[in-house]
Tab-separated table of C-alpha atoms in Angstrom:
chain	number	residue	atom	x	y	z
A	1331	UNK	CA	15.921	77.880	19.891
A	1332	UNK	CA	12.652	77.413	17.974
A	1333	UNK	CA	14.288	74.641	15.950
A	1334	UNK	CA	15.328	72.808	19.122
A	1335	UNK	CA	11.841	73.072	20.617
A	1336	UNK	CA	10.315	71.737	17.424
A	1337	UNK	CA	12.779	68.839	17.395
A	1338	UNK	CA	11.973	67.952	21.013
A	1339	UNK	CA	8.283	68.110	20.216
A	1340	UNK	CA	8.770	65.750	17.274
A	1341	UNK	CA	10.652	63.309	19.476
A	1342	UNK	CA	7.899	63.383	22.084
A	1343	UNK	CA	5.404	62.737	19.291
A	1344	UNK	CA	7.440	59.768	18.075
A	1345	UNK	CA	7.492	58.306	21.577
A	1346	UNK	CA	3.742	58.780	21.873
A	1347	UNK	CA	3.224	57.095	18.514
A	1348	UNK	CA	5.493	54.244	19.595
A	1349	UNK	CA	3.532	53.800	22.834
A	1350	UNK	CA	0.248	53.891	20.917
A	1351	UNK	CA	1.584	51.319	18.424
A	1352	UNK	CA	2.717	49.018	21.217
A	1353	UNK	CA	-0.641	49.385	22.927
A	1354	UNK	CA	-2.472	48.556	19.708
A	1355	UNK	CA	-0.284	45.494	19.083
A	1356	UNK	CA	-0.739	44.338	22.653
A	1357	UNK	CA	-4.491	44.839	22.464
A	1358	UNK	CA	-4.655	42.942	19.189
A	1359	UNK	CA	-2.690	40.068	20.702
A	1360	UNK	CA	-4.982	39.979	23.721
A	1361	UNK	CA	-8.056	40.027	21.500
A	1362	UNK	CA	-6.586	37.287	19.279
A	1363	UNK	CA	-5.727	35.174	22.296
A	1364	UNK	CA	-9.228	35.654	23.683
A	1365	UNK	CA	-10.707	34.692	20.308
A	1366	UNK	CA	-8.437	31.625	20.096
A	1367	UNK	CA	-9.306	30.609	23.654
A	1368	UNK	CA	-13.002	30.985	22.874
A	1369	UNK	CA	-12.618	28.957	19.681
A	1370	UNK	CA	-10.694	26.316	21.605
A	1371	UNK	CA	-13.353	26.133	24.310
A	1372	UNK	CA	-16.153	25.921	21.720
A	1373	UNK	CA	-14.318	23.188	19.829
A	1374	UNK	CA	-13.706	21.190	23.024
A	1375	UNK	CA	-17.370	21.516	23.960
A	1376	UNK	CA	-18.488	20.258	20.537
A	1377	UNK	CA	-16.075	17.338	20.735
A	1378	UNK	CA	-17.290	16.341	24.207
A	1379	UNK	CA	-20.884	16.414	22.965
A	1380	UNK	CA	-19.920	14.239	20.000
A	1381	UNK	CA	-18.188	11.697	22.203
A	1382	UNK	CA	-21.205	11.755	24.512
A	1383	UNK	CA	-23.456	10.707	21.635
A	1384	UNK	CA	-21.061	7.907	20.764
A	1385	UNK	CA	-21.021	6.693	24.367
A	1386	UNK	CA	-24.816	6.607	24.366
A	1387	UNK	CA	-24.910	4.552	21.150
A	1388	UNK	CA	-22.375	2.089	22.550
A	1389	UNK	CA	-24.297	1.801	25.838
A	1390	UNK	CA	-27.502	0.983	23.937
A	1391	UNK	CA	-25.689	-1.735	21.993
A	1392	UNK	CA	-24.396	-3.295	25.197
A	1393	UNK	CA	-27.876	-3.077	26.701
A	1394	UNK	CA	-29.274	-4.947	23.697
A	1395	UNK	CA	-26.813	-7.746	24.302
A	1396	UNK	CA	-27.647	-7.803	28.003
A	1397	UNK	CA	-31.306	-8.284	27.104
A	1398	UNK	CA	-30.318	-11.259	24.911
A	1399	UNK	CA	-31.682	-9.600	21.769
A	1400	UNK	CA	-29.007	-11.431	19.793
A	1401	UNK	CA	-29.914	-14.894	21.113
A	1402	UNK	CA	-32.229	-15.853	18.247
A	1403	UNK	CA	-30.314	-14.125	15.486
A	1404	UNK	CA	-29.455	-16.263	12.487
A	1405	UNK	CA	-25.822	-16.728	11.591
A	1406	UNK	CA	-26.122	-14.547	8.506
A	1407	UNK	CA	-27.774	-11.812	10.575
A	1408	UNK	CA	-25.022	-11.418	13.146
A	1409	UNK	CA	-23.602	-8.305	11.460
A	1410	UNK	CA	-27.011	-6.642	11.725
A	1411	UNK	CA	-26.280	-6.219	15.431
A	1412	UNK	CA	-23.392	-3.832	14.708
A	1413	UNK	CA	-23.956	-0.421	13.151
A	1414	UNK	CA	-21.859	2.742	13.003
A	1415	UNK	CA	-21.842	4.501	16.385
A	1416	UNK	CA	-19.431	7.354	15.641
A	1417	UNK	CA	-19.978	9.910	12.887
A	1418	UNK	CA	-16.916	10.981	10.897
A	1419	UNK	CA	-18.125	13.928	8.820
A	1420	UNK	CA	-15.011	13.793	6.634
A	1421	UNK	CA	-15.157	10.099	5.728
A	1422	UNK	CA	-14.282	9.260	2.125
A	1423	UNK	CA	-14.470	6.054	0.113
A	1424	UNK	CA	-10.895	5.442	-1.005
A	1425	UNK	CA	-10.039	3.157	-3.892
A	1426	UNK	CA	-12.084	1.445	-6.567
A	1427	UNK	CA	-12.098	2.298	-10.242
A	1428	UNK	CA	-12.277	5.978	-11.132
A	1429	UNK	CA	-15.576	7.046	-12.696
A	1430	UNK	CA	-14.909	8.418	-16.213
A	1431	UNK	CA	-15.671	12.154	-16.385
A	1432	UNK	CA	-16.291	12.380	-12.624
A	1433	UNK	CA	-14.447	14.578	-10.122
A	1434	UNK	CA	-15.007	12.049	-7.312
A	1435	UNK	CA	-11.738	10.209	-7.868
A	1436	UNK	CA	-13.293	6.906	-6.756
A	1437	UNK	CA	-16.074	4.468	-7.589
A	1438	UNK	CA	-19.035	5.053	-5.206
A	1439	UNK	CA	-19.896	1.332	-5.327
A	1440	UNK	CA	-18.240	-2.027	-5.980
A	1441	UNK	CA	-15.514	-4.037	-4.254
A	1442	UNK	CA	-12.028	-2.971	-3.203
A	1443	UNK	CA	-12.639	0.514	-1.802
A	1444	UNK	CA	-12.699	1.298	1.920
A	1445	UNK	CA	-14.040	4.215	3.948
A	1446	UNK	CA	-11.335	6.359	5.563
A	1447	UNK	CA	-11.824	9.105	8.157
A	1448	UNK	CA	-9.961	12.415	7.929
A	1449	UNK	CA	-8.028	12.149	4.666
A	1450	UNK	CA	-7.131	15.860	4.899
A	1451	UNK	CA	-5.594	15.280	8.334
A	1452	UNK	CA	-3.535	12.401	6.920
A	1453	UNK	CA	-2.415	14.564	4.007
A	1454	UNK	CA	-1.244	17.359	6.315
A	1455	UNK	CA	0.542	14.826	8.501
A	1456	UNK	CA	2.397	13.542	5.436
A	1457	UNK	CA	3.827	16.988	4.729
A	1458	UNK	CA	6.418	16.356	7.435
A	1459	UNK	CA	8.560	13.243	7.851
A	1460	UNK	CA	7.717	10.587	8.640
A	1461	UNK	CA	4.561	10.522	6.504
A	1462	UNK	CA	1.399	8.690	7.472
A	1463	UNK	CA	1.894	4.925	7.510
A	1464	UNK	CA	-0.513	2.445	5.874
A	1465	UNK	CA	-0.540	-1.360	6.047
A	1466	UNK	CA	-2.879	-3.167	3.631
A	1467	UNK	CA	-3.316	-6.863	4.392
A	1468	UNK	CA	-4.812	-8.791	1.474
A	1469	UNK	CA	-4.632	-7.707	-2.155
A	1470	UNK	CA	-5.145	-10.294	-4.901
A	1471	UNK	CA	-3.527	-7.682	-7.132
A	1472	UNK	CA	-6.202	-5.107	-6.383
A	1473	UNK	CA	-4.305	-2.059	-5.167
A	1474	UNK	CA	-6.648	0.877	-5.799
A	1475	UNK	CA	-6.999	1.518	-2.047
A	1476	UNK	CA	-3.237	1.771	-1.695
A	1477	UNK	CA	-2.990	3.931	-4.805
A	1478	UNK	CA	-5.589	6.368	-3.412
A	1479	UNK	CA	-3.805	6.811	-0.076
A	1480	UNK	CA	-0.423	7.157	-1.771
A	1481	UNK	CA	-1.513	9.722	-4.342
A	1482	UNK	CA	-4.115	11.657	-2.333
A	1483	UNK	CA	-2.643	11.569	1.166
A	1484	UNK	CA	1.056	11.022	0.433
A	1485	UNK	CA	1.268	8.064	2.815
A	1486	UNK	CA	3.961	5.423	2.977
A	1487	UNK	CA	2.081	2.260	1.985
A	1488	UNK	CA	2.884	-1.445	2.409
A	1489	UNK	CA	0.842	-4.357	0.996
A	1490	UNK	CA	0.880	-7.920	2.345
A	1491	UNK	CA	-0.477	-10.974	0.520
A	1492	UNK	CA	0.705	-14.597	0.773
A	1493	UNK	CA	-1.086	-15.612	-2.430
A	1494	UNK	CA	1.234	-13.538	-4.652
A	1495	UNK	CA	4.925	-13.340	-5.286
A	1496	UNK	CA	6.715	-10.017	-5.536
A	1497	UNK	CA	7.119	-10.575	-9.282
A	1498	UNK	CA	3.383	-11.163	-9.694
A	1499	UNK	CA	2.312	-8.034	-7.842
A	1500	UNK	CA	1.420	-5.164	-10.202
A	1501	UNK	CA	1.088	-2.142	-7.901
A	1502	UNK	CA	4.717	-1.549	-7.052
A	1503	UNK	CA	4.628	2.085	-8.132
A	1504	UNK	CA	2.230	2.868	-5.286
A	1505	UNK	CA	3.089	0.460	-2.494
A	1506	UNK	CA	5.886	-1.746	-1.204
A	1507	UNK	CA	4.855	-5.411	-1.485
A	1508	UNK	CA	5.609	-8.221	0.972
A	1509	UNK	CA	4.510	-11.850	0.321
A	1510	UNK	CA	3.604	-12.400	3.975
A	1511	UNK	CA	0.406	-13.556	5.586
A	1512	UNK	CA	-1.081	-12.100	8.759
A	1513	UNK	CA	-1.497	-14.454	11.720
A	1514	UNK	CA	-1.869	-14.290	15.470
A	1515	UNK	CA	1.779	-15.322	15.881
A	1516	UNK	CA	4.815	-15.665	13.664
A	1517	UNK	CA	5.276	-19.162	12.256
A	1518	UNK	CA	7.444	-21.069	9.843
A	1519	UNK	CA	6.980	-20.970	6.098
A	1520	UNK	CA	3.958	-22.862	4.832
A	1521	UNK	CA	2.790	-23.838	1.332
A	1522	UNK	CA	1.276	-20.764	-0.250
A	1523	UNK	CA	-2.498	-20.895	-0.852
A	1524	UNK	CA	-3.288	-20.836	-4.546
A	1525	UNK	CA	0.302	-21.570	-5.492
A	1526	UNK	CA	1.513	-18.020	-4.795
A	1527	UNK	CA	4.368	-16.813	-2.688
A	1528	UNK	CA	6.982	-17.466	-5.306
A	1529	UNK	CA	6.807	-21.255	-5.102
A	1530	UNK	CA	8.816	-21.511	-1.890
A	1531	UNK	CA	5.985	-21.120	0.564
A	1532	UNK	CA	5.119	-18.034	2.550
A	1533	UNK	CA	5.687	-16.781	6.034
A	1534	UNK	CA	2.821	-15.982	8.354
A	1535	UNK	CA	3.734	-13.139	10.690
A	1536	UNK	CA	2.009	-11.335	13.493
A	1537	UNK	CA	1.460	-7.624	12.990
A	1538	UNK	CA	4.125	-6.934	15.626
A	1539	UNK	CA	6.630	-9.031	13.665
A	1540	UNK	CA	5.750	-7.181	10.441
A	1541	UNK	CA	6.305	-3.828	12.142
A	1542	UNK	CA	9.666	-4.887	13.555
A	1543	UNK	CA	10.895	-6.413	10.301
A	1544	UNK	CA	10.082	-3.226	8.404
A	1545	UNK	CA	11.705	-0.971	11.016
A	1546	UNK	CA	8.467	0.773	11.978
A	1547	UNK	CA	8.617	0.228	15.744
A	1548	UNK	CA	7.504	3.311	17.636
A	1549	UNK	CA	5.582	4.802	14.712
A	1550	UNK	CA	1.835	5.322	14.593
A	1551	UNK	CA	0.189	2.915	12.156
A	1552	UNK	CA	-2.218	5.491	10.756
A	1553	UNK	CA	-4.279	3.111	8.614
A	1554	UNK	CA	-4.530	-0.673	8.935
A	1555	UNK	CA	-6.644	-2.397	6.277
A	1556	UNK	CA	-7.315	-6.101	6.767
A	1557	UNK	CA	-9.066	-8.282	4.173
A	1558	UNK	CA	-7.539	-11.725	4.659
A	1559	UNK	CA	-10.534	-14.030	4.146
A	1560	UNK	CA	-10.909	-15.243	7.701
A	1561	UNK	CA	-7.645	-14.502	9.517
A	1562	UNK	CA	-9.118	-11.355	11.049
A	1563	UNK	CA	-10.774	-13.060	14.017
A	1564	UNK	CA	-7.608	-14.676	15.356
A	1565	UNK	CA	-4.939	-12.202	14.191
A	1566	UNK	CA	-6.717	-9.113	15.454
A	1567	UNK	CA	-7.004	-10.429	18.997
A	1568	UNK	CA	-3.278	-9.829	19.478
A	1569	UNK	CA	-3.482	-6.440	17.779
A	1570	UNK	CA	-6.307	-5.301	20.045
A	1571	UNK	CA	-4.389	-6.532	23.106
A	1572	UNK	CA	-1.321	-4.486	22.147
A	1573	UNK	CA	-3.445	-1.408	21.510
A	1574	UNK	CA	-5.131	-1.834	24.868
A	1575	UNK	CA	-1.718	-2.115	26.563
A	1576	UNK	CA	-0.479	1.037	24.814
A	1577	UNK	CA	2.375	-0.687	22.961
A	1578	UNK	CA	0.774	-0.160	19.548
A	1579	UNK	CA	-1.054	2.890	18.128
A	1580	UNK	CA	-3.428	2.358	15.208
A	1581	UNK	CA	-5.215	5.417	13.830
A	1582	UNK	CA	-7.958	3.545	12.029
A	1583	UNK	CA	-8.873	0.044	10.975
A	1584	UNK	CA	-10.691	-0.974	7.804
A	1585	UNK	CA	-11.595	-4.668	8.009
A	1586	UNK	CA	-13.828	-7.066	6.121
A	1587	UNK	CA	-15.431	-9.722	8.320
A	1588	UNK	CA	-16.372	-13.036	6.743
A	1589	UNK	CA	-18.886	-15.715	7.623
A	1590	UNK	CA	-18.206	-18.716	5.401
A	1591	UNK	CA	-20.322	-21.581	4.201
A	1592	UNK	CA	-17.072	-23.526	3.992
A	1593	UNK	CA	-13.888	-22.200	5.538
A	1594	UNK	CA	-10.827	-21.412	3.374
A	1595	UNK	CA	-8.166	-24.057	3.983
A	1596	UNK	CA	-5.360	-21.531	4.419
A	1597	UNK	CA	-7.059	-19.620	7.238
A	1598	UNK	CA	-9.050	-21.814	9.602
A	1599	UNK	CA	-11.133	-19.676	11.936
A	1600	UNK	CA	-13.878	-20.001	14.516
A	1601	UNK	CA	-16.286	-18.045	12.287
A	1602	UNK	CA	-17.951	-21.000	10.638
A	1603	UNK	CA	-21.615	-21.830	10.274
A	1604	UNK	CA	-21.103	-25.257	11.811
A	1605	UNK	CA	-21.376	-24.019	15.368
A	1606	UNK	CA	-23.736	-21.048	15.626
A	1607	UNK	CA	-23.051	-20.404	19.295
A	1608	UNK	CA	-19.282	-20.347	18.803
A	1609	UNK	CA	-19.701	-18.177	15.740
A	1610	UNK	CA	-21.795	-15.559	17.530
A	1611	UNK	CA	-19.311	-15.497	20.396
A	1612	UNK	CA	-16.377	-15.049	18.021
A	1613	UNK	CA	-17.950	-12.079	16.250
A	1614	UNK	CA	-18.974	-10.477	19.506
A	1615	UNK	CA	-15.459	-11.002	20.905
A	1616	UNK	CA	-14.059	-9.152	17.875
A	1617	UNK	CA	-16.209	-6.075	18.495
A	1618	UNK	CA	-15.585	-6.211	22.234
A	1619	UNK	CA	-11.856	-6.286	21.479
A	1620	UNK	CA	-12.175	-3.254	19.212
A	1621	UNK	CA	-14.089	-1.445	21.976
A	1622	UNK	CA	-11.408	-2.252	24.541
A	1623	UNK	CA	-8.708	-1.060	22.135
A	1624	UNK	CA	-10.397	2.345	21.903
A	1625	UNK	CA	-11.678	1.968	18.345
A	1626	UNK	CA	-14.992	3.502	17.336
A	1627	UNK	CA	-17.091	2.061	14.471
A	1628	UNK	CA	-17.849	4.870	11.987
A	1629	UNK	CA	-18.918	3.037	8.817
A	1630	UNK	CA	-20.444	-0.272	7.749
A	1631	UNK	CA	-20.901	-1.523	4.205
A	1632	UNK	CA	-22.281	-4.856	3.075
A	1633	UNK	CA	-20.125	-6.601	0.492
A	1634	UNK	CA	-22.591	-8.236	-1.868
A	1635	UNK	CA	-19.798	-9.007	-4.326
A	1636	UNK	CA	-18.210	-11.229	-1.706
A	1637	UNK	CA	-21.495	-13.018	-1.041
A	1638	UNK	CA	-20.565	-15.463	-3.808
A	1639	UNK	CA	-17.758	-16.848	-1.659
A	1640	UNK	CA	-19.088	-16.402	1.869
A	1641	UNK	CA	-22.414	-16.590	3.646
A	1642	UNK	CA	-22.135	-12.968	4.851
A	1643	UNK	CA	-19.390	-10.434	4.249
A	1644	UNK	CA	-19.366	-6.886	5.575
A	1645	UNK	CA	-16.850	-4.065	5.620
A	1646	UNK	CA	-16.356	-2.214	8.897
A	1647	UNK	CA	-14.340	0.966	9.420
A	1648	UNK	CA	-13.094	1.907	12.897
A	1649	UNK	CA	-11.223	4.997	14.034
A	1650	UNK	CA	-9.252	5.693	17.195
A	1651	UNK	CA	-10.446	8.527	19.389
A	1652	UNK	CA	-7.145	10.340	18.803
A	1653	UNK	CA	-7.418	10.369	15.019
A	1654	UNK	CA	-11.168	11.010	15.134
A	1655	UNK	CA	-10.560	14.092	17.256
A	1656	UNK	CA	-7.722	15.329	15.030
A	1657	UNK	CA	-9.983	14.952	11.974
A	1658	UNK	CA	-12.799	16.730	13.799
A	1659	UNK	CA	-10.615	19.678	14.806
A	1660	UNK	CA	-9.174	19.943	11.314
A	1661	UNK	CA	-12.621	20.180	9.692
A	1662	UNK	CA	-14.654	21.998	12.374
A	1663	UNK	CA	-12.206	24.194	14.275
A	1664	UNK	CA	-9.193	24.992	12.056
A	1665	UNK	CA	-8.137	27.804	14.383
A	1666	UNK	CA	-7.574	25.182	17.089
A	1667	UNK	CA	-5.476	22.832	14.934
A	1668	UNK	CA	-2.269	23.677	16.817
A	1669	UNK	CA	-3.980	22.825	20.113
A	1670	UNK	CA	-5.513	19.496	19.072
A	1671	UNK	CA	-4.318	17.745	22.234
A	1672	UNK	CA	-6.072	20.288	24.440
A	1673	UNK	CA	-9.337	19.683	22.619
A	1674	UNK	CA	-9.041	15.913	22.555
A	1675	UNK	CA	-8.407	15.483	26.269
A	1676	UNK	CA	-6.090	13.285	28.291
A	1677	UNK	CA	-7.042	9.821	26.890
A	1678	UNK	CA	-6.109	10.872	23.363
A	1679	UNK	CA	-3.373	13.348	24.241
A	1680	UNK	CA	-0.314	11.335	23.240
A	1681	UNK	CA	-1.379	10.356	19.734
A	1682	UNK	CA	-3.179	13.633	19.073
A	1683	UNK	CA	-0.101	15.600	20.086
A	1684	UNK	CA	1.988	13.540	17.666
A	1685	UNK	CA	-0.446	14.211	14.810
A	1686	UNK	CA	-0.767	17.871	15.690
A	1687	UNK	CA	2.996	18.229	15.691
A	1688	UNK	CA	3.219	16.834	12.177
A	1689	UNK	CA	0.379	19.144	11.060
A	1690	UNK	CA	2.207	22.241	12.372
A	1691	UNK	CA	5.078	21.380	10.073
A	1692	UNK	CA	2.763	21.508	7.057
């Protein structure tokens, strides 16, 4: 009888311990959820404040134009009117020659490198198929930018240059090469500038045609680098229009803008010094197009190396709000990484959800 009473007491104790354990687990989950919700709310608040500062900077730029502050600017000063308005705390200069004995992994000066926002976010996205996608327009056999994104972020990289043939290109271990030129619309083969393109002329394709030919329709183009010595003003108009319409998603754009003393024959463009009024309007139209496409300027770098060939050359790096927010959450609020879309808000929800989904698979 005593043995039975003791056994019943033990069973009651086990049930009590089970209830206590369940209560503790439930309380821990509630506390964790409350902490996560608080972290999510804090992260969203920080992001809204950051976007507010960007909106103020953009409004001041537009106000400067309204007041005609650009009217008397010289042609080689036009880029002075455009400065970085968004801050990407995780920007990195990708490409360039590696500094011997340095842990940087890139040259902090010189030509060829570009500033990229959120490399860690790109690397996590690449951990799950499909990896981040990079198009690099313009090479001249300089492929350090492509090499950096392939080796450091694991991206799928494609290089386009009509001045080279596939046999002449030397960076095939890091990027797939295509002897195509970028244009506002797809046209027939033309003689290759500089005798490149394999001797049979080259094709000039729109970005949409490139995407379709490579089977990348429906994918986010995470990084688009354009350095095509003048084609950027005409070709990017169509790109910005597609982004504005929602038929194309570009995570970030690294582009070199050129103002020439004499225009390259293979890429006629409005950005000449012959007509200052037309030139100023062309450059302004480019930045207005980037604005309308939802791209935020986060870095500017003068290219003094390129000054030998053009009157003014400057590198500009833009980032979409979706990728900017994903990079921000990744670096500032890692606990909220799986809820990136909730932090980023409705305008960026679609692309941010896609990136967040790839990050969860990492």
